[in-house]
XYZ file of C-alpha atoms in Angstrom:
268
model
C -88.983 -82.458 85.322
C -90.785 -79.308 84.102
C -94.391 -78.518 83.080
C -95.365 -77.429 79.543
C -95.646 -73.811 80.866
C -95.479 -70.918 78.373
C -92.095 -69.122 78.095
C -93.547 -66.044 79.655
C -94.437 -68.134 82.800
C -91.092 -69.891 82.930
C -89.195 -66.646 82.558
C -91.305 -65.034 85.229
C -90.622 -67.947 87.555
C -86.895 -67.604 86.711
C -87.027 -63.863 87.631
C -88.929 -64.287 90.923
C -86.835 -67.374 91.902
C -83.453 -65.613 91.396
C -84.703 -62.455 93.097
C -85.833 -64.546 96.095
C -82.420 -66.247 96.154
C -80.548 -62.935 96.276
C -82.963 -61.707 99.029
C -82.113 -64.668 101.161
C -78.407 -64.647 100.458
C -77.961 -60.841 100.918
C -80.580 -60.436 103.658
C -79.214 -63.265 105.763
C -75.656 -61.847 105.284
C -76.898 -58.444 106.560
C -78.657 -59.942 109.500
C -75.811 -62.133 110.455
C -73.251 -59.260 110.397
C -75.536 -57.160 112.454
C -75.935 -59.710 115.178
C -72.416 -60.920 115.442
C -69.061 -59.329 114.949
C -67.502 -62.831 114.659
C -66.977 -63.359 110.824
C -67.088 -67.168 111.336
C -70.415 -67.076 113.031
C -71.840 -64.754 110.538
C -70.616 -67.057 107.785
C -72.246 -70.051 109.483
C -75.581 -68.276 109.601
C -75.340 -66.997 105.998
C -74.483 -70.423 104.615
C -77.199 -72.172 106.408
C -79.874 -69.618 105.405
C -78.615 -69.608 101.797
C -78.753 -73.354 101.530
C -82.138 -73.810 103.056
C -83.507 -70.939 100.911
C -82.027 -72.350 97.746
C -83.390 -75.702 98.272
C -86.910 -74.429 98.866
C -86.714 -72.158 95.923
C -85.628 -74.956 93.603
C -88.289 -77.269 94.983
C -91.042 -74.659 94.334
C -89.998 -73.361 90.926
C -88.385 -76.460 89.587
C -91.613 -78.042 88.178
C -92.295 -74.777 86.436
C -89.056 -73.597 84.807
C -86.474 -75.933 86.035
C -85.435 -73.400 88.495
C -82.141 -72.695 86.961
C -81.507 -69.311 88.786
C -78.138 -69.270 87.153
C -77.054 -68.444 83.594
C -74.337 -71.216 83.778
C -77.044 -73.854 84.474
C -79.060 -72.286 81.575
C -76.131 -72.602 79.255
C -75.934 -76.366 80.175
C -79.493 -76.646 79.145
C -78.926 -74.932 75.947
C -75.908 -77.147 75.237
C -78.042 -80.267 76.099
C -80.529 -79.090 73.326
C -77.727 -78.329 70.872
C -76.372 -81.758 71.453
C -79.721 -83.405 70.494
C -81.203 -83.800 74.018
C -83.868 -81.938 75.827
C -83.139 -78.416 76.866
C -83.524 -74.765 75.797
C -83.100 -73.176 72.401
C -81.149 -69.989 71.952
C -84.190 -67.637 72.402
C -85.326 -69.383 75.597
C -81.764 -69.472 77.022
C -81.266 -65.737 76.421
C -84.712 -65.017 77.986
C -83.832 -67.109 80.961
C -80.449 -65.378 81.544
C -81.951 -61.953 81.146
C -84.681 -62.722 83.783
C -82.146 -64.248 86.039
C -79.862 -61.142 85.928
C -82.759 -58.637 86.353
C -84.118 -60.789 89.248
C -80.795 -60.885 91.036
C -80.498 -57.088 90.857
C -84.034 -56.615 91.942
C -83.486 -59.094 94.809
C -80.356 -57.314 95.999
C -82.116 -53.895 95.984
C -85.100 -55.403 97.841
C -82.884 -56.918 100.525
C -81.106 -53.699 101.019
C -84.306 -51.687 101.316
C -85.841 -54.263 103.713
C -83.020 -53.705 106.203
C -83.311 -49.796 105.940
C -80.086 -49.401 103.829
C -79.708 -47.160 100.826
C -80.731 -49.353 97.804
C -78.629 -49.392 94.734
C -75.340 -48.688 96.544
C -72.512 -50.532 94.877
C -70.276 -52.939 96.827
C -66.870 -51.841 97.945
C -65.622 -55.241 98.815
C -62.978 -56.123 96.258
C -62.452 -59.779 95.563
C -59.510 -60.263 93.260
C -56.482 -62.588 93.083
C -55.870 -65.848 91.105
C -56.618 -67.994 94.099
C -60.172 -66.632 94.326
C -60.751 -67.168 90.514
C -59.621 -70.887 91.010
C -62.087 -71.090 93.807
C -64.823 -69.946 91.542
C -63.896 -72.454 88.835
C -63.980 -75.228 91.279
C -67.178 -74.162 92.920
C -68.993 -73.836 89.573
C -67.719 -76.914 88.114
C -68.774 -78.845 91.180
C -72.242 -77.336 91.017
C -72.715 -78.349 87.292
C -71.329 -81.798 87.954
C -73.878 -82.344 90.782
C -76.800 -81.278 88.647
C -75.647 -83.111 85.479
C -74.598 -86.192 87.454
C -77.875 -86.747 89.309
C -79.783 -86.038 86.245
C -77.949 -88.561 84.137
C -78.379 -91.415 86.775
C -82.073 -90.837 87.039
C -82.025 -89.114 90.475
C -83.277 -85.630 89.407
C -85.659 -85.574 92.416
C -82.630 -85.260 94.702
C -81.295 -82.066 92.918
C -83.007 -79.547 95.317
C -81.352 -81.094 98.440
C -78.269 -82.040 96.852
C -77.586 -78.551 95.301
C -78.541 -76.865 98.590
C -76.057 -79.227 100.453
C -73.231 -78.535 97.959
C -73.674 -74.656 98.143
C -73.663 -74.799 101.921
C -70.399 -76.895 101.763
C -68.797 -74.880 98.876
C -69.206 -71.556 100.679
C -66.764 -73.085 103.215
C -64.360 -75.089 101.080
C -63.709 -72.588 98.291
C -61.453 -69.755 98.648
C -63.987 -67.415 96.744
C -67.070 -68.184 98.930
C -68.751 -70.013 96.029
C -70.609 -67.384 94.181
C -70.888 -69.940 91.303
C -73.598 -67.786 89.502
C -72.963 -65.003 87.058
C -76.487 -63.483 87.568
C -76.078 -63.736 91.348
C -72.706 -62.211 91.266
C -73.918 -59.095 89.271
C -76.915 -58.863 91.764
C -74.374 -58.870 94.794
C -72.517 -55.933 93.328
C -75.536 -53.874 94.136
C -75.150 -54.554 97.902
C -72.282 -53.049 100.049
C -72.537 -55.705 102.597
C -71.080 -58.914 103.974
C -71.983 -60.829 100.820
C -71.190 -58.178 98.264
C -68.596 -57.850 95.426
C -67.227 -54.732 94.038
C -68.068 -54.053 90.346
C -64.457 -54.102 89.314
C -64.249 -57.653 90.574
C -67.152 -58.885 88.426
C -65.323 -59.639 85.059
C -62.930 -62.080 86.685
C -65.558 -63.877 88.675
C -67.954 -64.251 85.792
C -65.312 -65.579 83.483
C -64.194 -68.002 86.094
C -67.749 -69.098 86.485
C -68.070 -69.688 82.831
C -64.927 -71.771 82.685
C -66.148 -73.792 85.515
C -69.360 -74.514 83.722
C -67.536 -75.849 80.743
C -65.328 -77.911 83.041
C -68.348 -79.224 84.855
C -70.023 -80.288 81.614
C -66.774 -82.096 80.484
C -66.471 -83.938 83.794
C -70.107 -85.047 83.478
C -69.567 -86.337 80.008
C -66.381 -88.084 80.981
C -68.020 -89.755 83.943
C -71.601 -90.469 82.765
C -71.398 -90.216 78.942
C -73.844 -88.232 76.896
C -77.032 -87.255 78.358
C -79.542 -90.131 77.871
C -76.812 -92.752 77.645
C -77.358 -95.998 79.480
C -74.118 -97.057 81.236
C -73.001 -99.128 84.250
C -74.074 -96.300 86.623
C -77.582 -96.260 85.177
C -77.935 -100.038 85.434
C -77.242 -99.986 89.188
C -80.037 -97.551 89.747
C -82.749 -99.968 88.590
C -86.139 -98.267 88.063
C -84.631 -94.824 89.029
C -83.107 -94.545 85.512
C -86.520 -94.471 83.637
C -90.170 -95.642 83.742
C -90.967 -98.115 86.502
C -90.551 -101.744 85.586
C -93.712 -103.729 85.144
C -94.161 -106.248 87.962
C -93.860 -109.866 86.912
C -97.012 -111.712 87.773
C -96.717 -115.478 88.194
C -100.106 -117.279 88.069
C -100.264 -120.383 90.193
C -103.396 -122.449 90.600
C -104.239 -124.731 93.413
C -103.765 -127.702 91.142
C -100.283 -126.768 90.529
C -99.389 -127.128 94.277
C -97.947 -130.538 95.044
C -100.522 -132.443 97.209
C -97.983 -133.634 99.833
C -97.784 -133.252 103.520
C -100.689 -133.628 106.079
C -101.636 -129.995 106.066
C -102.538 -129.717 102.353
C -106.133 -130.662 102.786
C -106.613 -127.911 105.501
C -105.314 -125.324 103.080
C -107.959 -126.165 100.385
């Protein structure tokens, strides 16, 4: 749930939030690689730091802008509005995506500078091949499904922890390392580090992420129906699906209590 903040404040939150995410992802990657020559150990450290940082950032900025931090997530919010639900209009969506991309680039440059590296150096780490693109489709579809699914069953408050946990897992179970974020992918092209991606690999990754976003929306619709629909899944959640139910109050007077048994007089 977001506040009624102005568009300027929301866009600023998206810019700062996405920049912070890239500082965490790239900074922890640089630190991990410098402390261990074991790629597995470095990946463990990077995935844990990224997940923890992401959860905190969503918790902090979520009430303000929704903490999309990702153009794919913003596109799902635009689609929700277009489909008659709550979300963003075209102008808001474009402003969000622009801020996210600028924030991602700024965060990458800041991380590089913070570790005494030359800022603005493009990555030389080429990531291509059909299997990696499939990995990005899976990673992004799963991310959208987690967000949409929790929202549609009335469990939105679990999204920060759930998204953080999903990303930590997806970094390991997808062949691509789960970039799952077009803005973040562009930002990571500005870091020639453990977590970087060469500019020539950007088109394929971004296209795969967009396909994954559409697939995630389709899966959410298939499983949970339209946003706002009430289905079997929502019924099971009880008061989680909407406003809290009013408690039922049953008024019972002393006169209504059967006067039987030797202990009744002691009670009255």
